[in-house]
Coordinates of C-alpha atoms in Angstrom, one line a residue:
M29 CA 172.4 -36.7 49.6
K30 CA 170.8 -35.9 52.9
K31 CA 168.8 -38.7 54.6
Y32 CA 166.4 -38.4 57.5
F33 CA 165.8 -40.6 60.5
V34 CA 163.2 -40.3 63.2
I35 CA 163.9 -41.6 66.7
S36 CA 161.6 -41.8 69.7
A37 CA 162.8 -42.7 73.2
L38 CA 160.9 -43.4 76.4
G39 CA 162.2 -44.3 79.9
K40 CA 162.5 -43.3 83.5
D41 CA 163.5 -39.6 83.8
R42 CA 166.9 -38.8 85.1
P43 CA 169.7 -36.2 84.3
G44 CA 171.9 -36.9 81.3
I45 CA 169.6 -38.6 78.9
V46 CA 169.5 -35.7 76.4
N47 CA 173.3 -35.4 76.7
Q48 CA 173.9 -39.1 76.0
L49 CA 171.5 -39.3 73.0
S50 CA 172.8 -36.1 71.5
K51 CA 176.4 -37.2 71.8
T52 CA 175.6 -40.5 70.1
I53 CA 173.9 -38.6 67.2
L54 CA 176.9 -36.2 67.0
D55 CA 179.5 -39.0 67.1
S56 CA 177.7 -40.8 64.3
G57 CA 178.0 -37.7 62.1
C58 CA 174.3 -36.8 62.2
N59 CA 172.5 -33.5 63.0
I60 CA 169.4 -33.0 65.0
E61 CA 166.9 -31.2 62.7
D62 CA 163.8 -31.1 64.8
S63 CA 162.8 -32.4 68.3
R64 CA 160.3 -32.5 71.1
M65 CA 161.0 -33.6 74.6
T66 CA 159.0 -33.7 77.8
V67 CA 158.7 -35.4 81.2
L68 CA 155.3 -36.9 81.9
G69 CA 154.9 -38.2 85.4
G70 CA 158.3 -39.9 86.1
E71 CA 158.8 -40.8 82.4
F72 CA 161.1 -39.0 79.9
A73 CA 159.8 -38.9 76.3
L74 CA 161.6 -37.6 73.3
I75 CA 161.0 -37.6 69.5
L76 CA 163.5 -36.2 67.1
M77 CA 164.4 -36.1 63.5
V78 CA 168.1 -36.3 62.5
S79 CA 169.8 -35.9 59.2
G80 CA 173.0 -37.0 57.7
H81 CA 174.4 -38.8 54.7
W82 CA 173.5 -42.5 54.4
G83 CA 176.7 -43.7 56.1
A84 CA 176.1 -41.5 59.1
I85 CA 172.5 -42.6 59.4
T86 CA 173.6 -46.2 59.2
R87 CA 176.2 -45.7 61.9
L88 CA 173.6 -44.1 64.1
E89 CA 171.1 -46.9 63.4
R90 CA 173.7 -49.5 64.5
Q91 CA 174.4 -47.6 67.7
L92 CA 170.8 -47.4 68.9
P93 CA 170.5 -50.9 70.4
L94 CA 173.7 -50.3 72.5
V95 CA 172.4 -46.9 73.6
E96 CA 169.0 -48.4 74.4
K97 CA 170.6 -50.8 76.8
K98 CA 173.3 -48.4 78.2
I99 CA 170.8 -45.7 79.2
D100 CA 167.8 -48.0 79.8
L101 CA 165.4 -46.5 77.3
T102 CA 162.9 -47.9 74.9
I103 CA 164.0 -46.6 71.5
L104 CA 162.0 -46.8 68.2
A105 CA 163.4 -45.5 65.0
R106 CA 162.6 -45.3 61.3
H107 CA 163.8 -43.8 58.1
T108 CA 161.8 -40.9 56.8
E109 CA 162.0 -38.1 54.2
S110 CA 162.0 -34.4 54.3
R111 CA 158.5 -33.1 54.6
A112 CA 157.2 -31.5 51.5
G113 CA 156.2 -27.9 51.9
A114 CA 152.5 -27.4 52.4
Q115 CA 152.0 -24.3 50.2
D116 CA 148.3 -24.7 50.1
R117 CA 148.0 -24.8 53.9
V118 CA 148.0 -22.0 56.5
P119 CA 149.0 -22.7 60.1
Y120 CA 146.5 -21.7 62.9
T121 CA 146.8 -22.0 66.6
V122 CA 144.0 -23.4 68.7
D123 CA 143.7 -22.8 72.4
V124 CA 141.0 -24.5 74.5
V125 CA 140.4 -24.2 78.2
A126 CA 137.6 -26.0 80.1
M127 CA 136.7 -27.7 83.3
D128 CA 138.5 -31.1 83.0
H129 CA 136.5 -34.0 81.8
P130 CA 137.2 -37.0 79.5
G131 CA 136.8 -36.5 75.7
I132 CA 137.9 -33.0 75.1
V133 CA 140.9 -33.9 72.9
N134 CA 138.8 -36.4 71.0
D135 CA 136.0 -33.9 70.4
V136 CA 138.3 -31.2 69.2
A137 CA 140.4 -33.6 67.1
D138 CA 137.2 -34.9 65.5
F139 CA 136.0 -31.4 64.6
F140 CA 139.2 -30.7 62.6
A141 CA 139.6 -34.2 61.1
S142 CA 136.0 -34.1 59.8
R143 CA 137.1 -31.0 57.8
E144 CA 140.3 -32.5 56.5
I145 CA 142.4 -30.2 58.7
N146 CA 145.6 -31.8 60.0
V147 CA 146.8 -31.4 63.6
E148 CA 150.5 -30.7 63.4
E149 CA 151.3 -30.2 67.1
M150 CA 149.5 -30.8 70.3
S151 CA 150.1 -30.0 74.0
T152 CA 147.7 -30.6 76.9
W153 CA 147.9 -30.1 80.6
T154 CA 145.8 -29.9 83.7
Y155 CA 145.8 -27.5 86.5
A156 CA 143.7 -26.3 89.5
A157 CA 141.7 -23.1 88.9
A158 CA 142.7 -20.1 91.1
H159 CA 140.6 -19.6 94.2
T160 CA 138.3 -22.7 93.6
A161 CA 140.8 -25.4 92.8
T162 CA 138.5 -26.7 90.2
P163 CA 140.3 -29.2 87.9
M164 CA 140.9 -27.4 84.6
F165 CA 142.2 -28.7 81.2
A166 CA 144.1 -26.8 78.6
L167 CA 144.8 -27.8 75.0
N168 CA 147.0 -26.1 72.5
L169 CA 147.1 -27.2 68.9
T170 CA 148.7 -26.1 65.7
V171 CA 146.6 -27.0 62.7
S172 CA 147.1 -26.8 59.0
V173 CA 144.1 -25.2 57.4
P174 CA 143.8 -25.7 53.6
S175 CA 143.8 -22.3 51.8
S176 CA 140.5 -23.3 50.2
V177 CA 138.7 -23.2 53.6
H178 CA 136.8 -20.0 54.3
I179 CA 138.4 -19.1 57.6
G180 CA 135.5 -16.9 58.8
R181 CA 133.1 -19.8 58.4
L182 CA 135.5 -22.2 60.0
R183 CA 136.0 -19.8 63.0
D184 CA 132.2 -19.5 63.3
E185 CA 131.7 -23.3 63.2
F186 CA 134.4 -23.8 65.7
T187 CA 133.0 -21.2 68.1
A188 CA 129.5 -22.8 67.9
F189 CA 131.0 -26.2 68.4
C190 CA 133.0 -25.1 71.5
D191 CA 130.0 -23.2 72.9
N192 CA 127.9 -26.3 72.6
L193 CA 130.5 -28.3 74.6
N194 CA 131.2 -25.5 77.1
L195 CA 134.7 -25.0 76.0
D196 CA 136.4 -21.6 76.0
A197 CA 138.5 -21.5 72.8
T198 CA 140.3 -19.4 70.2
L199 CA 141.4 -20.1 66.6
E200 CA 144.0 -17.6 65.5
P201 CA 146.7 -17.4 62.8
A202 CA 150.0 -19.0 64.1
R203 CA 152.6 -16.5 64.9
N204 CA 155.9 -18.2 64.2

């Protein structure tokens, strides 16, 4: 029976981290099912879900403290299960761009949370606007909209919400 294990790792960025972690996972008899990795400032951050039979997951779990010390990372891990399919939910992509200021993520997250819409993925970044160098902020979300939600009404509410906060935004079906 397939078991699942989620691992997060954080540490100083340097070449070879992904190689060392993926080798440990492979050598334990596990498989990487899903992952996200990025470098933020000088820090490396990774979260991944691995699968394997219970013995392989146990071998991997026992290896993590050694790997943590060997490659100088902070590693957290926990057992999980396969995610149940969300047949009553439809994925939508949200893109927001605005002049950078505190609170944008919280405002947008609150809009969706208050409607029982789950944020599945999020990416944010800042950049300087062309010609003016104005600090800009961009936000990309994937949200799961319940099929019972009237999407036209949701889009209208979201547009009014963003207009009120001076956010340029779109809400479109996800194209996977």
